[in-house]
CSV table of N, CA and C in Angstrom, one decimal:
chain,number,residue,atom,x,y,z
A,1,MET,N,-25.1,-25.9,-16.7
A,1,MET,CA,-23.3,-26.5,-16.0
A,1,MET,C,-22.2,-26.1,-16.7
A,2,GLY,N,-21.4,-25.7,-16.0
A,2,GLY,CA,-19.9,-24.2,-15.2
A,2,GLY,C,-18.8,-25.4,-16.4
A,3,MET,N,-17.8,-24.3,-17.0
A,3,MET,CA,-16.8,-25.4,-17.2
A,3,MET,C,-16.2,-26.6,-16.0
A,4,ARG,N,-15.6,-26.9,-16.5
A,4,ARG,CA,-14.6,-27.8,-15.2
A,4,ARG,C,-13.4,-27.6,-15.5
A,5,ARG,N,-12.5,-27.2,-13.9
A,5,ARG,CA,-11.3,-27.1,-14.3
A,5,ARG,C,-10.4,-28.2,-13.8
A,6,ARG,N,-9.3,-27.4,-15.0
A,6,ARG,CA,-8.2,-29.1,-15.0
A,6,ARG,C,-7.4,-28.3,-14.1
A,7,LEU,N,-6.8,-28.5,-12.6
A,7,LEU,CA,-5.8,-28.3,-12.1
A,7,LEU,C,-4.7,-28.2,-12.5
A,8,GLY,N,-4.7,-29.8,-13.0
A,8,GLY,CA,-3.3,-30.7,-13.5
A,8,GLY,C,-2.7,-30.0,-14.8
A,9,LYS,N,-4.1,-29.0,-15.0
A,9,LYS,CA,-3.2,-27.6,-16.8
A,9,LYS,C,-2.1,-26.4,-16.4
A,10,PHE,N,-2.4,-26.1,-14.9
A,10,PHE,CA,-2.5,-25.1,-13.7
A,10,PHE,C,-0.6,-24.8,-14.3
A,11,ASP,N,-0.5,-24.0,-15.2
A,11,ASP,CA,1.8,-24.2,-14.9
A,11,ASP,C,1.9,-22.2,-14.9
A,12,GLY,N,0.9,-21.5,-14.1
A,12,GLY,CA,1.3,-20.3,-13.3
A,12,GLY,C,1.9,-19.2,-14.8
A,13,ARG,N,1.2,-19.5,-16.6
A,13,ARG,CA,1.9,-18.8,-16.9
A,13,ARG,C,1.4,-17.0,-16.5
A,14,GLY,N,2.6,-16.1,-17.1
A,14,GLY,CA,2.2,-14.5,-16.4
A,14,GLY,C,2.2,-14.1,-15.7
A,15,TYR,N,2.9,-15.3,-14.1
A,15,TYR,CA,3.8,-14.5,-12.4
A,15,TYR,C,4.4,-14.6,-12.4
A,16,ASP,N,5.8,-13.5,-12.6
A,16,ASP,CA,7.2,-13.7,-12.4
A,16,ASP,C,7.3,-13.4,-10.8
A,17,LYS,N,8.3,-14.5,-10.2
A,17,LYS,CA,7.9,-14.4,-8.4
A,17,LYS,C,9.6,-12.9,-8.8
A,18,GLY,N,9.7,-13.1,-9.5
A,18,GLY,CA,11.1,-11.7,-9.3
A,18,GLY,C,12.3,-12.1,-8.7
A,19,ARG,N,12.6,-13.9,-8.5
A,19,ARG,CA,14.1,-13.9,-8.1
A,19,ARG,C,13.8,-15.6,-7.8
A,20,ASN,N,15.8,-16.2,-8.2
A,20,ASN,CA,15.6,-17.8,-8.3
A,20,ASN,C,15.2,-18.0,-7.5
A,21,LEU,N,15.2,-19.6,-7.6
A,21,LEU,CA,14.9,-19.9,-6.4
A,21,LEU,C,15.8,-20.5,-5.4
A,22,LEU,N,17.3,-20.1,-5.5
A,22,LEU,CA,17.7,-20.4,-4.6
A,22,LEU,C,17.8,-19.2,-3.7
A,23,TRP,N,17.6,-17.8,-4.0
A,23,TRP,CA,16.5,-16.1,-3.1
A,23,TRP,C,15.8,-16.7,-2.8
A,24,GLN,N,14.7,-17.4,-3.1
A,24,GLN,CA,13.3,-18.0,-2.8
A,24,GLN,C,13.3,-18.8,-1.5
A,25,ALA,N,14.5,-19.5,-1.6
A,25,ALA,CA,13.9,-20.6,-0.7
A,25,ALA,C,15.1,-20.2,0.5
A,26,ALA,N,15.8,-19.0,0.0
A,26,ALA,CA,16.8,-18.4,1.0
A,26,ALA,C,15.9,-17.3,1.9
A,27,TRP,N,14.9,-16.4,1.5
A,27,TRP,CA,13.9,-16.1,1.9
A,27,TRP,C,13.4,-16.6,3.2
A,28,GLN,N,12.9,-18.1,2.8
A,28,GLN,CA,12.1,-18.6,3.5
A,28,GLN,C,12.4,-19.3,4.2
A,29,LEU,N,13.4,-19.5,4.5
A,29,LEU,CA,14.6,-19.9,5.9
A,29,LEU,C,14.9,-18.9,7.2
A,30,ALA,N,14.9,-17.6,7.0
A,30,ALA,CA,14.9,-16.3,6.7
A,30,ALA,C,13.8,-15.7,7.6
A,31,SER,N,13.3,-15.5,6.7
A,31,SER,CA,11.7,-15.4,6.7
A,31,SER,C,11.1,-16.5,8.3
A,32,SER,N,11.6,-17.0,8.5
A,32,SER,CA,11.1,-18.9,9.6
A,32,SER,C,12.0,-18.3,10.6
A,33,LEU,N,13.0,-17.8,10.4
A,33,LEU,CA,13.9,-18.1,11.7
A,33,LEU,C,14.3,-16.6,12.8
A,34,LEU,N,14.1,-15.4,11.1
A,34,LEU,CA,14.9,-13.9,11.7
A,34,LEU,C,13.7,-12.7,11.3
A,35,VAL,N,11.9,-12.9,10.9
A,35,VAL,CA,11.1,-12.7,10.8
A,35,VAL,C,10.1,-13.0,12.0
A,36,MET,N,9.7,-14.0,12.0
A,36,MET,CA,8.0,-14.6,12.2
A,36,MET,C,9.0,-14.5,13.8
A,37,PRO,N,9.2,-15.1,14.9
A,37,PRO,CA,9.4,-16.0,15.4
A,37,PRO,C,8.8,-14.4,16.5
A,38,TRP,N,8.2,-15.1,17.8
A,38,TRP,CA,7.9,-13.5,18.6
A,38,TRP,C,9.5,-13.2,19.2
A,39,PHE,N,10.6,-13.8,19.2
A,39,PHE,CA,11.9,-13.4,20.0
A,39,PHE,C,12.9,-12.0,19.3
A,40,VAL,N,12.6,-12.2,18.1
A,40,VAL,CA,13.4,-11.4,17.3
A,40,VAL,C,12.7,-9.7,17.7
A,41,PRO,N,13.8,-9.1,17.5
A,41,PRO,CA,13.7,-7.5,18.1
A,41,PRO,C,12.7,-7.0,16.5
A,42,PRO,N,11.7,-6.1,16.9
A,42,PRO,CA,11.2,-5.7,15.3
A,42,PRO,C,12.3,-5.0,14.8
A,43,ARG,N,13.4,-4.4,14.9
A,43,ARG,CA,14.6,-4.1,13.8
A,43,ARG,C,15.7,-4.7,13.3
A,44,LEU,N,15.6,-5.7,13.8
A,44,LEU,CA,16.6,-7.1,13.4
A,44,LEU,C,15.3,-7.7,12.5
A,45,ARG,N,13.9,-7.6,12.3
A,45,ARG,CA,12.4,-8.1,11.6
A,45,ARG,C,13.1,-6.8,9.6
A,46,VAL,N,13.5,-5.3,10.1
A,46,VAL,CA,12.5,-4.8,9.6
A,46,VAL,C,13.9,-4.9,8.2
A,47,ALA,N,15.4,-5.3,9.5
A,47,ALA,CA,16.9,-5.4,8.6
A,47,ALA,C,16.7,-6.2,7.6
A,48,VAL,N,16.1,-7.6,8.2
A,48,VAL,CA,15.9,-8.5,7.2
A,48,VAL,C,15.4,-8.9,6.4
A,49,LEU,N,14.1,-7.7,6.2
A,49,LEU,CA,13.1,-7.7,5.2
A,49,LEU,C,13.9,-7.0,3.8
A,50,ARG,N,14.5,-5.7,4.2
A,50,ARG,CA,15.3,-5.0,3.8
A,50,ARG,C,16.4,-5.8,2.9
A,51,SER,N,16.9,-6.7,3.2
A,51,SER,CA,18.6,-7.1,3.2
A,51,SER,C,17.9,-8.1,2.0
A,52,PHE,N,16.0,-8.4,1.8
A,52,PHE,CA,16.0,-9.3,0.6
A,52,PHE,C,14.9,-8.1,-0.3
A,53,GLY,N,15.4,-7.2,0.0
A,53,GLY,CA,14.9,-6.0,-1.2
A,53,GLY,C,13.4,-5.2,-0.7
A,54,ALA,N,13.1,-5.5,0.5
A,54,ALA,CA,12.3,-4.4,1.0
A,54,ALA,C,12.2,-3.1,0.7
A,55,THR,N,11.8,-2.2,0.1
A,55,THR,CA,11.8,-1.0,1.0
A,55,THR,C,11.0,-0.4,1.4
A,56,ILE,N,11.2,-0.4,3.5
A,56,ILE,CA,11.1,0.0,4.1
A,56,ILE,C,11.4,1.1,5.1
A,57,GLY,N,10.4,2.6,5.4
A,57,GLY,CA,11.3,3.8,6.4
A,57,GLY,C,11.4,3.2,7.4
A,58,THR,N,11.7,4.3,7.9
A,58,THR,CA,11.9,4.7,9.4
A,58,THR,C,11.2,4.0,10.1
A,59,GLY,N,11.2,4.1,11.8
A,59,GLY,CA,10.0,3.7,12.9
A,59,GLY,C,9.3,2.8,12.3
A,60,VAL,N,9.5,1.8,11.0
A,60,VAL,CA,8.0,1.1,10.9
A,60,VAL,C,8.7,0.1,12.3
A,61,ASN,N,7.2,-0.8,13.1
A,61,ASN,CA,7.2,-1.3,14.1
A,61,ASN,C,6.6,-3.0,13.5
A,62,LEU,N,7.6,-3.4,13.1
A,62,LEU,CA,7.2,-5.0,12.9
A,62,LEU,C,6.2,-5.8,13.7
A,63,ARG,N,5.2,-6.4,13.7
A,63,ARG,CA,5.2,-7.6,14.7
A,63,ARG,C,5.9,-9.2,14.5
A,64,ALA,N,5.8,-9.4,16.0
A,64,ALA,CA,5.3,-10.9,15.7
A,64,ALA,C,4.8,-12.2,14.8
A,65,GLY,N,4.9,-13.0,13.9
A,65,GLY,CA,3.4,-13.3,13.6
A,65,GLY,C,3.9,-12.8,11.9
A,66,VAL,N,4.6,-11.7,11.2
A,66,VAL,CA,4.4,-11.2,10.5
A,66,VAL,C,4.8,-12.3,9.0
A,67,ARG,N,3.9,-12.4,8.1
A,67,ARG,CA,4.1,-13.0,7.1
A,67,ARG,C,4.4,-12.5,5.6
A,68,VAL,N,5.5,-12.3,5.3
A,68,VAL,CA,5.8,-12.0,4.0
A,68,VAL,C,6.1,-13.0,2.9
A,69,HIS,N,5.6,-12.6,1.7
A,69,HIS,CA,5.7,-13.8,0.6
A,69,HIS,C,6.6,-13.5,0.8
A,70,TRP,N,6.9,-12.2,-0.5
A,70,TRP,CA,8.3,-11.9,-0.9
A,70,TRP,C,8.5,-10.6,-1.0
A,71,PRO,N,9.6,-10.2,-0.4
A,71,PRO,CA,9.8,-8.9,0.3
A,71,PRO,C,10.4,-8.1,-0.7
A,72,TRP,N,11.1,-8.5,-1.4
A,72,TRP,CA,11.6,-7.7,-3.1
A,72,TRP,C,10.2,-7.0,-3.7
A,73,LYS,N,9.2,-7.4,-3.1
A,73,LYS,CA,7.7,-6.8,-3.4
A,73,LYS,C,6.7,-6.1,-2.9
A,74,LEU,N,7.5,-5.6,-1.8
A,74,LEU,CA,7.2,-4.8,-0.8
A,74,LEU,C,7.8,-3.5,-0.1
A,75,GLU,N,6.6,-2.5,0.0
A,75,GLU,CA,7.3,-1.4,0.0
A,75,GLU,C,6.8,0.0,1.3
A,76,ILE,N,7.3,-0.2,2.2
A,76,ILE,CA,6.5,0.2,3.9
A,76,ILE,C,7.2,1.5,4.2
A,77,GLY,N,6.4,2.6,3.9
A,77,GLY,CA,6.5,4.2,4.3
A,77,GLY,C,7.0,4.0,5.6
A,78,ASP,N,7.3,5.4,6.6
A,78,ASP,CA,7.6,6.0,7.9
A,78,ASP,C,7.0,5.5,8.6
A,79,ASP,N,7.4,5.2,9.9
A,79,ASP,CA,6.6,5.5,11.5
A,79,ASP,C,4.9,4.6,10.8
A,80,SER,N,5.2,3.2,10.0
A,80,SER,CA,3.7,2.1,10.3
A,80,SER,C,4.0,1.4,11.0
A,81,TRP,N,3.2,0.8,11.3
A,81,TRP,CA,2.8,-0.3,12.5
A,81,TRP,C,2.5,-2.0,11.5
A,82,ILE,N,3.2,-2.9,11.5
A,82,ILE,CA,2.3,-4.4,10.8
A,82,ILE,C,1.5,-5.1,12.0
A,83,GLY,N,0.9,-5.6,12.8
A,83,GLY,CA,0.5,-6.7,14.0
A,83,GLY,C,0.5,-7.2,13.2
A,84,GLU,N,0.8,-8.0,14.5
A,84,GLU,CA,0.8,-10.0,15.0
A,84,GLU,C,-0.1,-10.9,14.0
A,85,ARG,N,1.0,-11.3,13.1
A,85,ARG,CA,0.2,-12.6,12.2
A,85,ARG,C,-0.7,-11.8,11.3
A,86,VAL,N,-0.1,-10.9,10.6
A,86,VAL,CA,-0.4,-10.0,9.9
A,86,VAL,C,0.0,-11.0,8.6
A,87,TRP,N,-0.5,-11.5,7.6
A,87,TRP,CA,-0.2,-11.9,6.4
A,87,TRP,C,-0.3,-11.2,4.9
A,88,LEU,N,0.9,-10.3,5.0
A,88,LEU,CA,1.2,-9.8,3.4
A,88,LEU,C,1.1,-10.8,2.5
A,89,LEU,N,0.1,-11.3,1.2
A,89,LEU,CA,0.1,-12.0,1.1
A,89,LEU,C,0.6,-11.2,-0.7
A,90,ASN,N,2.0,-10.9,-1.2
A,90,ASN,CA,2.7,-9.7,-2.4
A,90,ASN,C,2.8,-10.1,-3.2
A,91,LEU,N,2.5,-11.5,-3.9
A,91,LEU,CA,2.6,-12.2,-5.2
A,91,LEU,C,2.4,-10.6,-6.2
A,92,GLU,N,2.5,-9.9,-6.5
A,92,GLU,CA,2.2,-8.7,-6.9
A,92,GLU,C,3.1,-7.8,-5.5
A,93,PRO,N,3.3,-6.4,-5.8
A,93,PRO,CA,3.8,-5.4,-5.3
A,93,PRO,C,2.6,-4.8,-4.3
A,94,ILE,N,3.3,-4.6,-2.7
A,94,ILE,CA,2.3,-3.9,-2.2
A,94,ILE,C,2.8,-3.2,-1.7
A,95,SER,N,2.0,-1.8,-2.1
A,95,SER,CA,3.1,-0.7,-1.7
A,95,SER,C,2.2,-0.2,0.1
A,96,ILE,N,2.4,0.2,1.0
A,96,ILE,CA,2.3,0.8,2.6
A,96,ILE,C,2.3,1.7,2.3
A,97,GLY,N,1.9,3.3,2.7
A,97,GLY,CA,2.1,4.6,2.9
A,97,GLY,C,2.9,4.4,4.1
A,98,SER,N,2.9,5.8,4.6
A,98,SER,CA,3.9,6.8,6.2
A,98,SER,C,2.4,6.0,7.5
A,99,ASP,N,2.9,6.3,8.4
A,99,ASP,CA,1.6,6.1,9.0
A,99,ASP,C,0.1,5.4,9.4
A,100,VAL,N,1.0,4.0,8.9
A,100,VAL,CA,-0.2,2.8,8.5
A,100,VAL,C,-0.5,2.5,9.7
A,101,CYS,N,-1.5,1.8,9.9
A,101,CYS,CA,-1.8,0.6,11.3
A,101,CYS,C,-2.1,-0.7,10.0
A,102,ILE,N,-1.6,-1.4,10.1
A,102,ILE,CA,-2.0,-2.7,9.5
A,102,ILE,C,-2.6,-4.0,11.0
A,103,SER,N,-4.0,-4.1,12.1
A,103,SER,CA,-3.7,-4.0,13.2
A,103,SER,C,-3.7,-6.2,12.9
A,104,GLN,N,-3.7,-6.6,13.5
A,104,GLN,CA,-3.7,-8.0,14.0
A,104,GLN,C,-4.6,-9.1,13.0
A,105,ALA,N,-3.6,-9.8,12.5
A,105,ALA,CA,-4.5,-11.4,12.0
A,105,ALA,C,-4.5,-10.2,10.1
A,106,ALA,N,-4.9,-9.3,10.1
A,106,ALA,CA,-5.3,-8.9,9.0
A,106,ALA,C,-4.3,-9.2,7.6
A,107,VAL,N,-5.4,-9.6,6.4
A,107,VAL,CA,-4.8,-10.0,4.9
A,107,VAL,C,-5.0,-9.0,4.2
A,108,LEU,N,-3.9,-8.8,3.3
A,108,LEU,CA,-3.4,-7.8,2.0
A,108,LEU,C,-2.6,-9.4,1.2
A,109,CYS,N,-4.3,-9.5,0.3
A,109,CYS,CA,-3.8,-10.4,-0.4
A,109,CYS,C,-3.7,-10.0,-2.1
A,110,THR,N,-2.3,-9.9,-2.7
A,110,THR,CA,-2.2,-9.7,-4.2
A,110,THR,C,-3.0,-11.0,-5.4
A,111,GLY,N,-3.0,-12.3,-4.6
A,111,GLY,CA,-2.9,-13.3,-5.7
A,111,GLY,C,-4.1,-13.8,-5.8
A,112,SER,N,-4.6,-13.9,-7.1
A,112,SER,CA,-6.3,-15.0,-7.5
A,112,SER,C,-6.2,-15.5,-8.7
A,113,HIS,N,-7.0,-15.9,-8.8
A,113,HIS,CA,-7.3,-17.3,-10.1
A,113,HIS,C,-8.2,-17.1,-11.0
A,114,ASP,N,-8.3,-16.7,-12.3
A,114,ASP,CA,-8.9,-16.4,-13.1
A,114,ASP,C,-10.3,-17.7,-13.5
A,115,HIS,N,-11.4,-17.6,-12.9
A,115,HIS,CA,-12.5,-19.0,-12.4
A,115,HIS,C,-12.5,-18.4,-13.8
A,116,ARG,N,-12.5,-18.3,-15.3
A,116,ARG,CA,-12.4,-18.4,-16.1
A,116,ARG,C,-11.6,-19.6,-17.1
A,117,SER,N,-10.8,-19.4,-16.9
A,117,SER,CA,-9.8,-20.1,-16.9
A,117,SER,C,-9.9,-21.5,-16.7
A,118,PRO,N,-9.5,-22.3,-18.0
A,118,PRO,CA,-9.7,-24.0,-17.6
A,118,PRO,C,-8.9,-24.5,-16.8
A,119,SER,N,-7.5,-23.6,-16.9
A,119,SER,CA,-6.6,-24.0,-16.1
A,119,SER,C,-6.3,-23.6,-15.0
A,120,PHE,N,-7.2,-22.7,-14.6
A,120,PHE,CA,-6.9,-22.2,-13.5
A,120,PHE,C,-5.8,-20.8,-12.6
A,121,GLU,N,-6.0,-19.9,-14.4
A,121,GLU,CA,-4.4,-19.4,-14.2
A,121,GLU,C,-4.8,-18.2,-12.8
A,122,PHE,N,-3.4,-17.9,-12.9
A,122,PHE,CA,-3.4,-16.9,-11.6
A,122,PHE,C,-4.4,-15.3,-13.0
A,123,ASP,N,-5.0,-14.7,-11.3
A,123,ASP,CA,-5.3,-12.9,-11.9
A,123,ASP,C,-4.9,-12.4,-10.5
A,124,ASN,N,-3.6,-11.8,-11.1
A,124,ASN,CA,-2.9,-11.7,-9.7
A,124,ASN,C,-3.3,-9.8,-9.9
A,125,ALA,N,-3.3,-9.0,-8.8
A,125,ALA,CA,-2.9,-7.7,-9.3
A,125,ALA,C,-2.3,-6.3,-7.9
A,126,PRO,N,-1.5,-5.4,-7.8
A,126,PRO,CA,-0.7,-5.1,-6.3
A,126,PRO,C,-2.7,-4.1,-5.8
A,127,ILE,N,-1.6,-4.6,-4.9
A,127,ILE,CA,-2.7,-3.7,-3.6
A,127,ILE,C,-1.7,-2.4,-2.9
A,128,ARG,N,-2.2,-0.9,-3.4
A,128,ARG,CA,-1.6,-0.1,-2.7
A,128,ARG,C,-2.5,0.9,-1.3
A,129,VAL,N,-1.8,1.2,-0.4
A,129,VAL,CA,-2.7,1.7,0.6
A,129,VAL,C,-1.7,2.7,1.1
A,130,GLU,N,-2.5,3.4,0.8
A,130,GLU,CA,-2.1,5.4,1.5
A,130,GLU,C,-1.8,5.6,2.4
A,131,ASP,N,-1.3,6.4,2.8
A,131,ASP,CA,-0.6,7.2,3.9
A,131,ASP,C,-1.9,7.2,4.9
A,132,GLY,N,-1.1,6.7,6.5
A,132,GLY,CA,-2.3,8.0,7.8
A,132,GLY,C,-3.8,5.7,7.1
A,133,VAL,N,-3.5,5.1,6.5
A,133,VAL,CA,-4.8,4.2,6.1
A,133,VAL,C,-4.3,3.1,7.9
A,134,TRP,N,-5.8,3.2,8.8
A,134,TRP,CA,-6.2,1.7,9.6
A,134,TRP,C,-6.9,0.8,8.5
A,135,ILE,N,-5.9,-0.3,8.9
A,135,ILE,CA,-6.7,-1.6,8.6
A,135,ILE,C,-7.1,-2.2,9.7
A,136,ALA,N,-7.9,-2.2,10.6
A,136,ALA,CA,-8.4,-3.1,11.5
A,136,ALA,C,-8.5,-4.8,11.5
A,137,ALA,N,-7.8,-5.1,12.7
A,137,ALA,CA,-8.2,-6.5,13.0
A,137,ALA,C,-9.2,-7.5,11.5
A,138,ARG,N,-7.5,-8.8,11.7
A,138,ARG,CA,-9.2,-10.0,10.6
A,138,ARG,C,-9.9,-9.1,9.5
A,139,ALA,N,-9.2,-7.9,9.1
A,139,ALA,CA,-8.9,-7.6,8.0
A,139,ALA,C,-9.0,-7.9,7.0
A,140,THR,N,-10.0,-7.8,6.0
A,140,THR,CA,-8.8,-8.6,4.1
A,140,THR,C,-9.7,-7.9,3.3
A,141,VAL,N,-7.9,-7.7,2.6
A,141,VAL,CA,-8.2,-6.5,1.5
A,141,VAL,C,-7.8,-7.3,0.2
A,142,LEU,N,-8.1,-7.8,-1.0
A,142,LEU,CA,-8.0,-8.0,-1.8
A,142,LEU,C,-7.4,-7.2,-3.1
A,143,ARG,N,-6.5,-8.0,-4.7
A,143,ARG,CA,-5.8,-7.7,-5.0
A,143,ARG,C,-6.2,-6.3,-5.9
A,144,GLY,N,-5.4,-5.9,-6.5
A,144,GLY,CA,-6.0,-4.4,-7.0
A,144,GLY,C,-6.7,-3.3,-6.2
A,145,VAL,N,-7.0,-3.2,-5.2
A,145,VAL,CA,-7.8,-3.0,-4.1
A,145,VAL,C,-6.4,-1.4,-4.5
A,146,THR,N,-6.9,-0.4,-3.7
A,146,THR,CA,-6.5,1.2,-3.0
A,146,THR,C,-7.3,1.3,-2.3
A,147,VAL,N,-6.6,1.5,-1.4
A,147,VAL,CA,-7.2,2.0,-0.1
A,147,VAL,C,-6.3,4.0,0.2
A,148,GLY,N,-7.7,4.0,0.1
A,148,GLY,CA,-6.9,6.0,-0.5
A,148,GLY,C,-6.8,6.2,1.6
A,149,ALA,N,-5.8,8.0,1.2
A,149,ALA,CA,-5.0,8.1,2.3
A,149,ALA,C,-6.2,8.6,4.0
A,150,ASP,N,-6.1,8.0,5.1
A,150,ASP,CA,-7.0,8.4,5.9
A,150,ASP,C,-7.8,7.7,6.2
A,151,ALA,N,-8.2,6.6,4.8
A,151,ALA,CA,-9.4,5.8,5.6
A,151,ALA,C,-9.1,4.9,6.7
A,152,VAL,N,-10.2,3.9,7.0
A,152,VAL,CA,-10.4,3.5,8.4
A,152,VAL,C,-11.2,2.0,7.8
A,153,VAL,N,-10.6,0.9,7.6
A,153,VAL,CA,-11.2,-0.9,6.8
A,153,VAL,C,-10.9,-1.4,8.8
A,154,GLY,N,-12.4,-1.9,9.0
A,154,GLY,CA,-13.2,-1.8,10.5
A,154,GLY,C,-12.1,-2.9,10.4
A,155,ALA,N,-12.5,-4.1,11.7
A,155,ALA,CA,-12.2,-5.2,11.4
A,155,ALA,C,-13.4,-6.1,11.7
A,156,THR,N,-12.7,-7.2,10.3
A,156,THR,CA,-12.9,-8.4,9.6
A,156,THR,C,-13.9,-7.7,8.7
A,157,ALA,N,-13.9,-6.4,7.7
A,157,ALA,CA,-14.0,-6.3,7.0
A,157,ALA,C,-13.8,-6.9,5.9
A,158,LEU,N,-14.0,-7.2,4.7
A,158,LEU,CA,-13.8,-7.6,3.6
A,158,LEU,C,-13.8,-6.2,2.3
A,159,VAL,N,-12.6,-6.0,1.6
A,159,VAL,CA,-12.1,-5.1,1.2
A,159,VAL,C,-12.2,-5.7,-0.9
A,160,THR,N,-13.0,-5.2,-1.7
A,160,THR,CA,-12.9,-5.8,-2.8
A,160,THR,C,-12.7,-5.1,-3.8
A,161,LYS,N,-12.9,-3.8,-3.3
A,161,LYS,CA,-13.5,-2.4,-4.3
A,161,LYS,C,-11.8,-1.3,-4.0
A,162,ASP,N,-11.9,-0.6,-4.5
A,162,ASP,CA,-11.5,1.0,-4.2
A,162,ASP,C,-12.0,1.3,-2.6
A,163,VAL,N,-10.9,1.9,-2.1
A,163,VAL,CA,-11.8,3.0,-0.8
A,163,VAL,C,-11.1,4.0,-0.9
A,164,ALA,N,-12.5,5.4,-0.8
A,164,ALA,CA,-12.1,6.9,-0.7
A,164,ALA,C,-11.6,6.9,0.2
A,165,PRO,N,-10.4,8.2,-0.1
A,165,PRO,CA,-9.6,9.0,0.9
A,165,PRO,C,-10.7,9.1,2.0
A,166,GLY,N,-10.3,9.0,2.8
A,166,GLY,CA,-11.1,9.6,4.2
A,166,GLY,C,-11.9,8.3,4.8
A,167,ALA,N,-12.5,7.6,3.8
A,167,ALA,CA,-13.7,7.3,4.0
A,167,ALA,C,-14.1,5.6,5.1
A,168,ILE,N,-14.9,5.3,6.1
A,168,ILE,CA,-14.7,4.3,6.7
A,168,ILE,C,-15.3,3.1,6.2
A,169,VAL,N,-15.4,1.6,6.3
A,169,VAL,CA,-15.4,0.7,6.0
A,169,VAL,C,-16.3,-0.8,7.1
A,170,LEU,N,-16.6,-0.8,6.7
A,170,LEU,CA,-17.0,-1.5,8.1
A,170,LEU,C,-17.7,-2.7,7.6
A,171,ALA,N,-17.1,-3.6,8.4
A,171,ALA,CA,-18.3,-5.3,7.8
A,171,ALA,C,-19.3,-5.4,8.6
A,172,PRO,N,-20.6,-6.3,7.9
A,172,PRO,CA,-21.8,-6.1,8.9
A,172,PRO,C,-21.2,-6.8,10.1
A,173,ARG,N,-22.6,-6.1,11.3
A,173,ARG,CA,-22.7,-6.3,12.9
A,173,ARG,C,-23.4,-7.1,12.8
A,174,ALA,N,-22.9,-8.6,13.9
A,174,ALA,CA,-24.4,-9.5,14.1
A,174,ALA,C,-25.5,-9.0,14.4
A,175,GLN,N,-26.8,-9.0,14.3
A,175,GLN,CA,-28.3,-9.5,14.7
A,175,GLN,C,-28.2,-10.0,15.2
A,176,THR,N,-28.8,-9.2,16.5
A,176,THR,CA,-29.3,-10.2,17.7
A,176,THR,C,-31.4,-10.9,17.0
A,177,SER,N,-31.1,-11.3,17.1
A,177,SER,CA,-33.0,-11.6,16.9
A,177,SER,C,-33.4,-13.0,18.1
A,178,VAL,N,-34.7,-12.5,18.6
A,178,VAL,CA,-35.7,-13.7,19.2
A,178,VAL,C,-36.0,-15.2,18.9
A,179,ALA,N,-35.5,-16.0,19.4
A,179,ALA,CA,-36.6,-17.5,19.3
A,179,ALA,C,-37.7,-17.5,19.0
A,180,PRO,N,-38.4,-17.8,17.9
A,180,PRO,CA,-39.3,-18.6,18.5
A,180,PRO,C,-40.2,-19.0,19.5
């Protein structure tokens, strides 16, 4: 039998949010009013993220419903597209190159927990998405991963290890079977 986790003992040691509580609260308010809604123009979304510390290049198209956990831990190169309902859960830095397309409802998650820790402490790591990458709809990229230049991560794929430049990573396809 494995070790029993004691979640009440969790204290988040080693995790630096990067800004004080007031700044975090201001971001949450700005995000809900000026970044996520459908009626906010993409240029305003980008301007708000920049004002909270994100480094964002020119020509970036940030669609409605995009969630960014901490903008001060986000970097996006030129001419990249971030699709509707993308979630950038960046407890640690996320670096997105130029000419990158991250499609609808994809998730980039830098956070996790150490299953060996009795108090389930964080086990976070940054994510790097190099130039020319396409991360298709509903794909998930987990902490510590680098997606190499010009790679494709197919719809619904789960990426837990680095993806080589130019590689294509696809989720398993459904199989049709005949009922007995």
